[in-house]
mmCIF file of C-alpha atoms and ligand atoms in Angstrom:
data_model
loop_
_atom_site.group_PDB
_atom_site.id
_atom_site.type_symbol
_atom_site.label_atom_id
_atom_site.label_comp_id
_atom_site.label_asym_id
_atom_site.label_seq_id
_atom_site.Cartn_x
_atom_site.Cartn_y
_atom_site.Cartn_z
ATOM 1 C CA MET A 531 5.382 -12.432 17.203
ATOM 2 C CA ASP A 532 7.175 -15.654 15.906
ATOM 3 C CA TYR A 533 6.112 -15.201 12.299
ATOM 4 C CA LYS A 534 8.876 -13.599 10.389
ATOM 5 C CA ALA A 535 7.662 -12.510 6.951
ATOM 6 C CA SER A 536 11.017 -11.379 5.867
ATOM 7 C CA ASP A 537 12.540 -14.843 6.591
ATOM 8 C CA GLU A 538 9.715 -16.722 4.939
ATOM 9 C CA ILE A 539 10.097 -14.563 1.787
ATOM 10 C CA GLN A 540 13.991 -15.194 1.679
ATOM 11 C CA SER A 541 13.502 -18.966 2.112
ATOM 12 C CA LEU A 542 11.234 -19.182 -0.844
ATOM 13 C CA GLN A 543 13.451 -20.891 -3.691
ATOM 14 C CA TYR A 544 12.456 -21.588 -7.157
ATOM 15 C CA PHE A 545 15.055 -22.578 -9.525
ATOM 16 C CA GLY A 546 15.327 -21.680 -13.537
ATOM 17 C CA GLU A 547 15.026 -24.112 -16.077
ATOM 18 C CA PHE A 548 18.992 -24.612 -16.204
ATOM 19 C CA GLY A 549 19.541 -24.565 -12.489
ATOM 20 C CA GLY A 550 19.284 -20.564 -12.538
ATOM 21 C CA VAL A 551 19.244 -19.048 -9.169
ATOM 22 C CA ASN A 552 16.172 -16.976 -10.372
ATOM 23 C CA PRO A 553 13.204 -18.875 -11.583
ATOM 24 C CA SER A 554 12.562 -18.918 -15.517
ATOM 25 C CA ILE A 555 10.186 -16.249 -16.792
ATOM 26 C CA SER A 556 7.080 -17.814 -18.602
ATOM 27 C CA ASP A 557 7.226 -15.913 -21.826
ATOM 28 C CA SER A 558 4.042 -17.423 -22.934
ATOM 29 C CA SER A 559 0.462 -16.304 -23.132
ATOM 30 C CA THR A 560 -0.883 -19.850 -24.089
ATOM 31 C CA TYR A 561 0.044 -23.492 -23.148
ATOM 32 C CA THR A 562 -0.098 -26.757 -25.078
ATOM 33 C CA PHE A 563 -1.828 -29.707 -23.801
ATOM 34 C CA LEU A 564 -0.883 -33.334 -24.651
ATOM 35 C CA SER A 565 -4.497 -34.446 -24.665
ATOM 36 C CA ALA A 566 -7.912 -32.686 -25.352
ATOM 37 C CA LYS A 567 -9.574 -34.104 -22.138
ATOM 38 C CA THR A 568 -6.867 -32.327 -19.907
ATOM 39 C CA MET A 569 -7.407 -28.966 -21.462
ATOM 40 C CA PHE A 570 -11.237 -29.359 -20.713
ATOM 41 C CA ASP A 571 -10.516 -30.523 -16.882
ATOM 42 C CA THR A 572 -8.277 -27.269 -16.675
ATOM 43 C CA PHE A 573 -11.091 -25.128 -17.867
ATOM 44 C CA GLU A 574 -13.178 -26.614 -15.364
ATOM 45 C CA GLY A 575 -10.756 -26.044 -12.663
ATOM 46 C CA ASN A 576 -9.967 -29.720 -11.896
ATOM 47 C CA THR A 577 -6.410 -29.893 -12.552
ATOM 48 C CA GLU A 578 -3.391 -28.541 -10.593
ATOM 49 C CA GLY A 579 -0.108 -27.181 -11.945
ATOM 50 C CA CYS A 580 -1.620 -26.879 -15.563
ATOM 51 C CA TYR A 581 -1.460 -23.641 -17.353
ATOM 52 C CA LEU A 582 -4.103 -22.753 -19.750
ATOM 53 C CA TYR A 583 -3.806 -18.843 -20.634
ATOM 54 C CA SER A 584 -1.615 -16.196 -19.177
ATOM 55 C CA ARG A 585 -4.650 -13.995 -17.954
ATOM 56 C CA HIS A 586 -5.801 -16.710 -15.664
ATOM 57 C CA SER A 587 -2.495 -17.680 -14.377
ATOM 58 C CA SER A 588 1.345 -17.871 -15.373
ATOM 59 C CA PRO A 589 4.271 -19.516 -13.548
ATOM 60 C CA SER A 590 5.983 -16.164 -12.969
ATOM 61 C CA ASN A 591 2.806 -14.603 -11.566
ATOM 62 C CA LEU A 592 2.342 -17.584 -9.287
ATOM 63 C CA TYR A 593 5.883 -17.046 -7.842
ATOM 64 C CA LEU A 594 5.417 -13.506 -7.139
ATOM 65 C CA GLY A 595 1.944 -14.391 -5.453
ATOM 66 C CA GLU A 596 3.597 -16.895 -3.191
ATOM 67 C CA ALA A 597 6.115 -14.307 -2.185
ATOM 68 C CA MET A 598 3.152 -11.998 -1.463
ATOM 69 C CA ALA A 599 1.377 -14.692 0.559
ATOM 70 C CA GLN A 600 4.377 -14.964 2.637
ATOM 71 C CA LEU A 601 4.809 -11.169 3.400
ATOM 72 C CA GLU A 602 1.194 -11.196 4.591
ATOM 73 C CA GLY A 603 1.098 -14.659 6.113
ATOM 74 C CA THR A 604 -2.064 -15.610 3.998
ATOM 75 C CA GLU A 605 -2.831 -19.026 2.415
ATOM 76 C CA SER A 606 -2.646 -17.294 -1.100
ATOM 77 C CA ALA A 607 -2.287 -14.379 -3.206
ATOM 78 C CA ASN A 608 -3.027 -13.042 -6.746
ATOM 79 C CA VAL A 609 -1.044 -10.601 -8.500
ATOM 80 C CA TYR A 610 -2.505 -7.836 -10.460
ATOM 81 C CA ALA A 611 -1.510 -5.189 -13.177
ATOM 82 C CA SER A 612 -1.997 -2.283 -10.625
ATOM 83 C CA GLY A 613 -2.946 -1.715 -7.034
ATOM 84 C CA MET A 614 -6.296 -0.315 -8.541
ATOM 85 C CA GLY A 615 -6.477 -3.443 -10.326
ATOM 86 C CA ALA A 616 -6.535 -5.561 -7.175
ATOM 87 C CA ILE A 617 -8.737 -3.040 -5.228
ATOM 88 C CA SER A 618 -11.322 -2.891 -8.028
ATOM 89 C CA ALA A 619 -11.277 -6.878 -8.447
ATOM 90 C CA VAL A 620 -11.823 -7.290 -4.522
ATOM 91 C CA ILE A 621 -14.697 -4.557 -4.316
ATOM 92 C CA LEU A 622 -16.467 -6.086 -7.314
ATOM 93 C CA GLN A 623 -16.131 -9.551 -6.356
ATOM 94 C CA LEU A 624 -17.638 -9.111 -2.771
ATOM 95 C CA CYS A 625 -20.371 -6.435 -3.838
ATOM 96 C CA ASP A 626 -23.493 -6.825 -5.961
ATOM 97 C CA ALA A 627 -25.541 -3.920 -7.184
ATOM 98 C CA GLY A 628 -27.306 -2.072 -4.379
ATOM 99 C CA ASP A 629 -24.683 -3.149 -1.860
ATOM 100 C CA HIS A 630 -22.779 -0.921 0.574
ATOM 101 C CA ILE A 631 -19.301 -0.294 2.152
ATOM 102 C CA VAL A 632 -18.072 1.126 5.069
ATOM 103 C CA CYS A 633 -14.760 2.538 4.523
ATOM 104 C CA SER A 634 -12.251 4.925 6.377
ATOM 105 C CA ARG A 635 -12.567 8.618 5.261
ATOM 106 C CA THR A 636 -8.843 8.979 4.717
ATOM 107 C CA ILE A 637 -7.793 6.786 1.973
ATOM 108 C CA TYR A 638 -5.771 6.716 -1.198
ATOM 109 C CA GLY A 639 -7.415 9.268 -3.868
ATOM 110 C CA GLY A 640 -8.107 6.530 -6.413
ATOM 111 C CA THR A 641 -9.700 4.357 -4.047
ATOM 112 C CA TYR A 642 -11.810 7.308 -2.866
ATOM 113 C CA ALA A 643 -12.869 8.042 -6.486
ATOM 114 C CA LEU A 644 -13.887 4.405 -7.235
ATOM 115 C CA LEU A 645 -16.060 4.241 -4.104
ATOM 116 C CA LYS A 646 -17.581 7.601 -4.168
ATOM 117 C CA ASN A 647 -18.098 8.063 -7.911
ATOM 118 C CA PHE A 648 -17.717 5.055 -10.123
ATOM 119 C CA LEU A 649 -19.462 2.490 -8.183
ATOM 120 C CA LYS A 650 -22.667 4.740 -8.611
ATOM 121 C CA LYS A 651 -22.918 2.889 -11.668
ATOM 122 C CA PHE A 652 -23.847 -0.183 -9.775
ATOM 123 C CA ASN A 653 -25.740 1.472 -6.948
ATOM 124 C CA ILE A 654 -23.007 0.741 -4.579
ATOM 125 C CA THR A 655 -22.756 2.967 -1.836
ATOM 126 C CA THR A 656 -19.986 4.016 0.725
ATOM 127 C CA SER A 657 -20.195 5.427 4.092
ATOM 128 C CA PHE A 658 -17.040 7.225 4.884
ATOM 129 C CA VAL A 659 -16.116 6.967 8.698
ATOM 130 C CA ASP A 660 -13.352 7.888 11.010
ATOM 131 C CA ILE A 661 -11.724 4.462 11.055
ATOM 132 C CA THR A 662 -10.186 5.381 14.638
ATOM 133 C CA ASN A 663 -13.844 5.594 16.075
ATOM 134 C CA LEU A 664 -15.073 2.061 16.426
ATOM 135 C CA GLU A 665 -18.506 3.140 17.442
ATOM 136 C CA GLN A 666 -18.740 5.489 14.280
ATOM 137 C CA VAL A 667 -17.565 2.282 12.148
ATOM 138 C CA GLU A 668 -20.313 -0.001 13.832
ATOM 139 C CA GLN A 669 -22.950 2.530 13.485
ATOM 140 C CA ALA A 670 -22.537 2.817 9.662
ATOM 141 C CA ILE A 671 -22.969 -0.846 9.197
ATOM 142 C CA THR A 672 -26.440 -1.725 7.269
ATOM 143 C CA SER A 673 -27.956 -5.073 6.285
ATOM 144 C CA LYS A 674 -26.547 -4.183 2.916
ATOM 145 C CA THR A 675 -22.972 -3.831 3.927
ATOM 146 C CA LYS A 676 -20.443 -5.981 2.306
ATOM 147 C CA MET A 677 -17.113 -5.039 3.757
ATOM 148 C CA VAL A 678 -15.263 -2.904 6.099
ATOM 149 C CA TYR A 679 -12.431 -1.193 4.108
ATOM 150 C CA CYS A 680 -9.274 0.786 5.304
ATOM 151 C CA GLU A 681 -5.711 1.445 5.057
ATOM 152 C CA ALA A 682 -3.226 0.214 7.804
ATOM 153 C CA VAL A 683 -1.517 3.467 7.723
ATOM 154 C CA SER A 684 -3.639 5.929 5.738
ATOM 155 C CA ASN A 685 -2.642 7.865 2.833
ATOM 156 C CA PRO A 686 -1.744 10.845 3.309
ATOM 157 C CA LEU A 687 -2.683 11.689 6.978
ATOM 158 C CA LEU A 688 -0.888 8.510 8.095
ATOM 159 C CA GLU A 689 -3.850 7.478 10.525
ATOM 160 C CA VAL A 690 -3.252 4.095 12.028
ATOM 161 C CA ALA A 691 -6.175 1.490 12.045
ATOM 162 C CA ASP A 692 -6.397 -0.575 15.004
ATOM 163 C CA LEU A 693 -6.576 -3.847 13.106
ATOM 164 C CA PRO A 694 -7.296 -6.239 15.790
ATOM 165 C CA GLN A 695 -10.176 -4.327 17.086
ATOM 166 C CA LEU A 696 -11.745 -3.688 13.578
ATOM 167 C CA SER A 697 -11.266 -7.339 12.987
ATOM 168 C CA LYS A 698 -13.368 -8.228 16.042
ATOM 169 C CA LEU A 699 -15.998 -5.897 15.138
ATOM 170 C CA ALA A 700 -16.252 -7.043 11.429
ATOM 171 C CA LYS A 701 -16.326 -10.581 12.689
ATOM 172 C CA LYS A 702 -19.189 -9.751 15.010
ATOM 173 C CA HIS A 703 -21.160 -8.464 11.977
ATOM 174 C CA GLN A 704 -19.834 -11.440 9.708
ATOM 175 C CA LEU A 705 -18.231 -8.961 7.399
ATOM 176 C CA PRO A 706 -14.735 -9.313 5.633
ATOM 177 C CA LEU A 707 -11.931 -6.832 6.871
ATOM 178 C CA VAL A 708 -10.356 -5.691 3.920
ATOM 179 C CA VAL A 709 -6.996 -3.834 4.511
ATOM 180 C CA ASP A 710 -4.860 -1.868 2.096
ATOM 181 C CA ASN A 711 -1.213 -2.212 3.343
ATOM 182 C CA THR A 712 0.728 -0.341 0.841
ATOM 183 C CA PHE A 713 2.440 2.144 3.271
ATOM 184 C CA SER A 714 3.458 -0.492 5.866
ATOM 185 C CA PRO A 715 4.747 -3.703 4.195
ATOM 186 C CA LEU A 716 6.590 -5.805 6.737
ATOM 187 C CA SER A 717 6.093 -3.271 9.474
ATOM 188 C CA ILE A 718 2.377 -4.418 9.782
ATOM 189 C CA SER A 719 1.361 -7.856 9.016
ATOM 190 C CA ALA A 720 -2.078 -6.992 8.394
ATOM 191 C CA ALA A 721 -3.511 -10.586 7.908
ATOM 192 C CA LYS A 722 -1.822 -11.631 11.243
ATOM 193 C CA LEU A 723 -3.737 -8.843 12.986
ATOM 194 C CA GLY A 724 -7.147 -9.914 11.759
ATOM 195 C CA ALA A 725 -7.470 -8.647 8.103
ATOM 196 C CA ASP A 726 -9.343 -11.184 5.901
ATOM 197 C CA ILE A 727 -8.163 -9.679 2.628
ATOM 198 C CA VAL A 728 -5.031 -7.549 2.219
ATOM 199 C CA VAL A 729 -4.499 -5.321 -0.834
ATOM 200 C CA HIS A 730 -1.113 -3.925 -1.801
ATOM 201 C CA SER A 731 0.107 -1.581 -4.497
ATOM 202 C CA LEU A 732 3.235 -3.223 -5.539
ATOM 203 C CA THR A 733 4.191 -0.096 -7.142
ATOM 204 C CA LYS A 734 5.508 1.584 -4.193
ATOM 205 C CA PHE A 735 7.808 -0.096 -1.518
ATOM 206 C CA ILE A 736 7.413 -3.646 -2.498
ATOM 207 C CA ASN A 737 8.918 -2.927 -6.037
ATOM 208 C CA GLY A 738 10.832 -0.108 -4.913
ATOM 209 C CA SER A 739 12.536 1.254 -8.199
ATOM 210 C CA SER A 740 9.502 3.272 -9.638
ATOM 211 C CA ASP A 741 9.747 1.492 -12.862
ATOM 212 C CA CYS A 742 6.446 -0.177 -12.982
ATOM 213 C CA VAL A 743 2.734 -0.243 -11.808
ATOM 214 C CA ALA A 744 1.412 -3.576 -10.151
ATOM 215 C CA GLY A 745 -0.683 -4.650 -7.307
ATOM 216 C CA ALA A 746 -1.713 -7.791 -5.346
ATOM 217 C CA VAL A 747 -4.619 -9.465 -3.393
ATOM 218 C CA CYS A 748 -3.547 -11.635 -0.273
ATOM 219 C CA ALA A 749 -6.299 -13.769 1.044
ATOM 220 C CA SER A 750 -7.622 -17.178 1.610
ATOM 221 C CA THR A 751 -7.069 -19.937 -1.225
ATOM 222 C CA GLU A 752 -10.920 -20.068 -1.648
ATOM 223 C CA PHE A 753 -11.046 -16.133 -2.271
ATOM 224 C CA CYS A 754 -8.022 -15.937 -4.380
ATOM 225 C CA LEU A 755 -9.472 -18.993 -6.593
ATOM 226 C CA ALA A 756 -12.815 -17.036 -6.834
ATOM 227 C CA LEU A 757 -11.239 -14.175 -8.134
ATOM 228 C CA LYS A 758 -9.684 -16.365 -10.910
ATOM 229 C CA ASP A 759 -12.849 -18.113 -11.755
ATOM 230 C CA VAL A 760 -13.337 -18.250 -15.558
ATOM 231 C CA ASN A 761 -17.131 -17.937 -15.124
ATOM 232 C CA ASP A 762 -17.607 -15.244 -12.461
ATOM 233 C CA GLY A 763 -13.909 -14.028 -11.034
ATOM 234 C CA ALA A 764 -13.452 -10.374 -11.018
ATOM 235 C CA GLY A 765 -9.834 -10.762 -11.528
ATOM 236 C CA MET A 766 -10.194 -13.038 -14.636
ATOM 237 C CA LEU A 767 -13.031 -10.997 -16.142
ATOM 238 C CA LEU A 768 -11.985 -7.466 -15.816
ATOM 239 C CA GLY A 769 -8.544 -8.712 -17.048
ATOM 240 C CA SER A 770 -6.075 -6.605 -14.856
ATOM 241 C CA THR A 771 -3.324 -9.165 -15.399
ATOM 242 C CA LEU A 772 0.300 -8.427 -14.447
ATOM 243 C CA ASP A 773 2.726 -9.230 -17.317
ATOM 244 C CA SER A 774 4.993 -12.321 -16.599
ATOM 245 C CA LEU A 775 8.265 -10.093 -17.368
ATOM 246 C CA ARG A 776 7.434 -7.440 -14.683
ATOM 247 C CA ALA A 777 6.101 -10.291 -12.188
ATOM 248 C CA ALA A 778 9.636 -11.695 -12.550
ATOM 249 C CA SER A 779 11.346 -8.313 -11.846
ATOM 250 C CA ILE A 780 9.267 -7.496 -8.974
ATOM 251 C CA LEU A 781 10.060 -10.758 -7.206
ATOM 252 C CA LYS A 782 13.745 -10.020 -7.441
ATOM 253 C CA ASN A 783 13.262 -6.624 -5.905
ATOM 254 C CA MET A 784 11.192 -8.141 -3.165
ATOM 255 C CA ARG A 785 14.379 -10.035 -2.179
ATOM 256 C CA THR A 786 15.839 -6.667 -0.627
ATOM 257 C CA LEU A 787 12.435 -5.287 0.493
ATOM 258 C CA HIS A 788 13.313 -6.068 4.203
ATOM 259 C CA ILE A 789 16.730 -4.129 3.865
ATOM 260 C CA ARG A 790 15.007 -1.096 2.138
ATOM 261 C CA VAL A 791 11.984 -0.807 4.657
ATOM 262 C CA LYS A 792 14.537 -0.622 7.604
ATOM 263 C CA LYS A 793 16.483 2.155 5.991
ATOM 264 C CA HIS A 794 13.348 4.121 4.882
ATOM 265 C CA SER A 795 11.942 3.808 8.323
ATOM 266 C CA GLU A 796 15.319 4.807 10.125
ATOM 267 C CA ASN A 797 15.585 7.871 7.918
ATOM 268 C CA ALA A 798 12.179 9.098 8.238
ATOM 269 C CA GLN A 799 12.222 8.545 11.916
ATOM 270 C CA TYR A 800 15.469 10.716 12.171
ATOM 271 C CA LEU A 801 14.016 13.444 9.927
ATOM 272 C CA ALA A 802 10.589 13.442 11.864
ATOM 273 C CA LYS A 803 12.478 14.024 15.334
ATOM 274 C CA GLN A 804 14.511 16.634 13.835
ATOM 275 C CA PHE A 805 11.715 18.583 12.109
ATOM 276 C CA GLN A 806 9.805 18.386 15.386
ATOM 277 C CA LYS A 807 12.660 19.778 17.204
ATOM 278 C CA ASP A 808 12.836 22.731 14.819
ATOM 279 C CA GLY A 809 9.074 23.353 15.787
ATOM 280 C CA LEU A 810 7.545 22.243 12.525
ATOM 281 C CA LYS A 811 4.117 20.682 12.191
ATOM 282 C CA VAL A 812 5.253 17.047 11.674
ATOM 283 C CA VAL A 813 2.953 13.995 11.123
ATOM 284 C CA TYR A 814 4.896 10.601 11.518
ATOM 285 C CA PRO A 815 3.488 7.530 13.369
ATOM 286 C CA GLY A 816 6.977 7.099 14.901
ATOM 287 C CA LEU A 817 6.631 10.191 17.064
ATOM 288 C CA GLU A 818 5.088 9.903 20.488
ATOM 289 C CA SER A 819 3.000 13.150 19.701
ATOM 290 C CA HIS A 820 1.217 11.001 16.629
ATOM 291 C CA GLN A 821 -2.446 10.016 17.428
ATOM 292 C CA GLY A 822 -1.885 6.461 16.241
ATOM 293 C CA HIS A 823 1.637 6.058 17.854
ATOM 294 C CA LYS A 824 0.386 3.957 20.511
ATOM 295 C CA THR A 825 -1.984 1.710 18.285
ATOM 296 C CA MET A 826 1.109 1.267 15.786
ATOM 297 C CA SER A 827 3.434 0.544 18.704
ATOM 298 C CA LYS A 828 1.262 -2.468 19.771
ATOM 299 C CA GLN A 829 0.585 -4.096 16.191
ATOM 300 C CA MET A 830 3.884 -3.451 14.428
ATOM 301 C CA ASN A 831 6.993 -5.627 13.864
ATOM 302 C CA PRO A 832 9.199 -3.360 15.521
ATOM 303 C CA GLU A 833 12.659 -4.027 13.592
ATOM 304 C CA PHE A 834 11.055 -2.567 10.359
ATOM 305 C CA GLY A 835 10.024 0.820 12.091
ATOM 306 C CA PHE A 836 7.121 3.243 11.422
ATOM 307 C CA GLY A 837 7.522 3.274 7.705
ATOM 308 C CA GLY A 838 9.089 5.884 5.214
ATOM 309 C CA LEU A 839 6.297 8.405 5.027
ATOM 310 C CA LEU A 840 6.008 11.591 6.862
ATOM 311 C CA THR A 841 4.129 14.985 6.342
ATOM 312 C CA ILE A 842 4.814 18.494 7.416
ATOM 313 C CA ASP A 843 2.671 21.436 7.065
ATOM 314 C CA VAL A 844 4.372 24.761 6.016
ATOM 315 C CA GLY A 845 1.103 26.933 6.178
ATOM 316 C CA SER A 846 0.006 27.443 2.565
ATOM 317 C CA LEU A 847 0.244 25.864 -1.063
ATOM 318 C CA ASP A 848 2.538 28.563 -2.302
ATOM 319 C CA MET A 849 5.100 27.780 0.306
ATOM 320 C CA ALA A 850 4.703 24.177 0.217
ATOM 321 C CA ASN A 851 5.374 24.717 -3.854
ATOM 322 C CA ALA A 852 8.369 27.073 -3.221
ATOM 323 C CA LEU A 853 9.762 24.414 -0.707
ATOM 324 C CA MET A 854 9.508 21.568 -2.815
ATOM 325 C CA GLU A 855 10.980 23.426 -6.032
ATOM 326 C CA LEU A 856 13.937 24.546 -3.877
ATOM 327 C CA MET A 857 14.547 20.830 -2.380
ATOM 328 C CA GLN A 858 14.526 19.540 -5.724
ATOM 329 C CA ARG A 859 16.960 22.098 -7.306
ATOM 330 C CA GLU A 860 19.189 21.237 -4.345
ATOM 331 C CA LYS A 861 19.015 17.461 -5.285
ATOM 332 C CA LEU A 862 17.238 16.318 -1.993
ATOM 333 C CA GLY A 863 14.468 14.471 -3.823
ATOM 334 C CA TYR A 864 11.959 14.997 -6.751
ATOM 335 C CA LEU A 865 8.713 16.753 -6.819
ATOM 336 C CA ALA A 866 6.752 13.779 -7.776
ATOM 337 C CA VAL A 867 3.768 11.668 -6.727
ATOM 338 C CA SER A 868 4.118 7.989 -5.312
ATOM 339 C CA LEU A 869 6.238 6.333 -2.840
ATOM 340 C CA GLY A 870 8.994 3.866 -1.940
ATOM 341 C CA PHE A 871 11.785 5.097 -4.376
ATOM 342 C CA TYR A 872 15.367 5.103 -3.271
ATOM 343 C CA LYS A 873 15.178 8.937 -3.748
ATOM 344 C CA THR A 874 12.893 11.138 -1.512
ATOM 345 C CA LEU A 875 9.848 12.086 -3.101
ATOM 346 C CA PHE A 876 7.524 14.759 -2.047
ATOM 347 C CA SER A 877 4.184 16.230 -3.437
ATOM 348 C CA ALA A 878 1.435 18.320 -2.004
ATOM 349 C CA PRO A 879 -1.576 15.851 -1.491
ATOM 350 C CA GLY A 880 -4.205 18.396 -1.562
ATOM 351 C CA THR A 881 -3.471 19.432 -5.233
ATOM 352 C CA SER A 882 -2.453 15.786 -6.450
ATOM 353 C CA THR A 883 -2.893 12.307 -4.979
ATOM 354 C CA SER A 884 -5.923 13.448 -2.856
ATOM 355 C CA SER A 885 -7.311 15.977 -5.348
ATOM 356 C CA GLU A 886 -10.136 13.676 -5.982
ATOM 357 C CA ILE A 887 -11.331 14.414 -2.313
ATOM 358 C CA PRO A 888 -13.367 17.956 -2.471
ATOM 359 C CA MET A 889 -11.933 20.617 -0.925
ATOM 360 C CA GLU A 890 -14.324 21.139 2.064
ATOM 361 C CA GLU A 891 -13.793 17.313 2.644
ATOM 362 C CA GLN A 892 -10.162 17.699 2.531
ATOM 363 C CA GLU A 893 -10.491 20.776 5.184
ATOM 364 C CA GLU A 894 -12.512 18.484 7.457
ATOM 365 C CA LEU A 895 -9.989 15.670 7.346
ATOM 366 C CA GLY A 896 -7.163 18.039 8.245
ATOM 367 C CA LEU A 897 -5.787 18.029 4.840
ATOM 368 C CA SER A 898 -4.529 21.445 4.652
ATOM 369 C CA GLN A 899 -3.192 22.987 1.663
ATOM 370 C CA GLY A 900 0.205 23.490 3.033
ATOM 371 C CA LEU A 901 0.870 19.951 3.543
ATOM 372 C CA ILE A 902 3.768 18.118 2.008
ATOM 373 C CA ARG A 903 3.817 14.342 1.996
ATOM 374 C CA PHE A 904 7.477 12.823 1.983
ATOM 375 C CA SER A 905 8.287 9.502 0.969
ATOM 376 C CA ILE A 906 11.800 9.561 2.573
ATOM 377 C CA GLY A 907 14.444 7.784 0.511
ATOM 378 C CA LEU A 908 17.543 5.508 1.143
ATOM 379 C CA ASP A 909 19.891 8.340 1.898
ATOM 380 C CA ASN A 910 23.250 7.006 3.338
ATOM 381 C CA ASP A 911 23.701 10.262 5.410
ATOM 382 C CA ILE A 912 20.286 11.377 6.576
ATOM 383 C CA HIS A 913 21.969 14.091 8.831
ATOM 384 C CA ARG A 914 23.469 15.786 5.839
ATOM 385 C CA THR A 915 20.166 15.477 4.017
ATOM 386 C CA TYR A 916 18.707 17.104 7.052
ATOM 387 C CA LEU A 917 20.983 20.118 7.112
ATOM 388 C CA ALA A 918 20.201 20.767 3.365
ATOM 389 C CA MET A 919 16.456 20.527 3.955
ATOM 390 C CA HIS A 920 16.633 22.801 7.009
ATOM 391 C CA SER A 921 18.952 25.149 5.002
ATOM 392 C CA CYS A 922 16.230 25.181 2.326
ATOM 393 C CA MET A 923 13.377 25.952 4.794
ATOM 394 C CA GLU A 924 15.427 28.599 6.396
ATOM 395 C CA LYS A 925 15.903 30.485 2.904
ATOM 396 C CA LEU A 926 12.099 30.434 2.667
ATOM 397 C CA GLY A 927 11.568 31.886 6.207
ATOM 398 C CA ILE A 928 9.917 28.734 7.185
ATOM 399 C CA LEU A 929 12.152 28.342 10.216
ATOM 400 C CA GLU A 930 12.828 31.880 11.111
ATOM 401 C CA SER A 931 14.648 31.668 14.289
ATOM 402 C CA ASN A 932 15.228 27.865 14.634
ATOM 403 C CA PRO A 933 19.026 26.990 14.275
ATOM 404 C CA ALA A 934 19.821 23.543 12.783
ATOM 405 C CA MET A 935 19.780 20.815 15.377
ATOM 406 C CA VAL A 936 23.168 19.113 15.417
HETATM 407 C C1 PLP B 319 -0.496 3.926 -4.975
HETATM 408 C C2 PLP B 319 -1.651 3.425 -3.914
HETATM 409 C C3 PLP B 319 -2.695 2.849 -4.513
HETATM 410 C C4 PLP B 319 -3.006 2.308 -6.123
HETATM 411 O O1 PLP B 319 -2.005 1.646 -6.635
HETATM 412 P P1 PLP B 319 -1.629 1.756 -8.059
HETATM 413 O O2 PLP B 319 -0.457 0.698 -8.226
HETATM 414 O O3 PLP B 319 -1.189 3.121 -8.517
HETATM 415 O O4 PLP B 319 -2.762 1.218 -8.990
HETATM 416 C C5 PLP B 319 -3.664 2.298 -3.746
HETATM 417 N N1 PLP B 319 -3.341 2.447 -2.411
HETATM 418 C C6 PLP B 319 -2.459 3.285 -1.921
HETATM 419 C C7 PLP B 319 -2.519 3.531 -0.409
HETATM 420 C C8 PLP B 319 -1.656 3.480 -2.886
HETATM 421 O O5 PLP B 319 -0.623 4.403 -2.199
#
């Protein structure tokens, strides 16, 4: 693959007003016009490079949007106040009342709740399918279907979607393929693999410092402009606009995304291998034992690895809770939801980020109560981390007879 997203992001240069190496931050909600005529033309969308009001666009948000478009290799990108702000705008832009969505059954809890519960208001229904079963995906498509939606690497079970195949299928039915690529920025270039619209929660790896909430939609210029339309754009009218100061700080963090992703992946790969040797039930796409390993290997950008997320199953919720509390006391990470932080974060998805999914459905999906999701941090000495985690597991009797793998 000759497209190098990380190089494209690095090559974007915007200078500040006084020659600063970072672009100036647009510290205004509204913009003056020299003539009344230009203001009217801007409202009509007939002027380029003119700003009107910051809910529509602002220079700082456009800079971050351009970096996101480079990340995915799309024509354009809009940024939003959260990942859910981006996802809800896309869905409401594409669907009218009574429409239908085909969606992977393993997705982020918030997205699941939006599709399953909230959209009932508009009589928009969703068929949740096994996204790795193309026949099942195709059978779910009806005359009312408006999109096929999935996550490139799913939350929390790390299922890998075959994006080229799904794209082919979606095209056959003239449907857009919408992909949430939050778990695998740089590792998977979703748009290059055939996604028509890529959504991201910037809150996670892309910002990487767990200090804000933000999102993005990467797509064609036509779709991005439609979202911003003053008359019927879901982005413009639902109002989930990102603040300019935040957009500027996220852009600065994005400059180091390639280094961070490599380190998160390297550390997660190491721990997954060791845990597997210890006889634990580990799920990590970088392990050959993982169901999606081949699919991911085919479509990934290898230098960025298989990502920073892994799960282990320790048998019961009580055991999961005891282990997480002990690891936190030993300073190995934080018992917290979210991902992409420098420090390892762990949580039990069944009772936190996926609690929106009813218990019976969780069981069907293989989302067991003893499951712990790890977002592996940027630890400098991951072997030392492994030994300390191993010792926590031994203390709780999770590993009984397995000595640490040195
Ligand atoms: C966190 C997350 C979201 C939601 O993003 P917010 O920024 O919290 O609104 C959507 N999809 C995935 C895969 C996520 O992990």
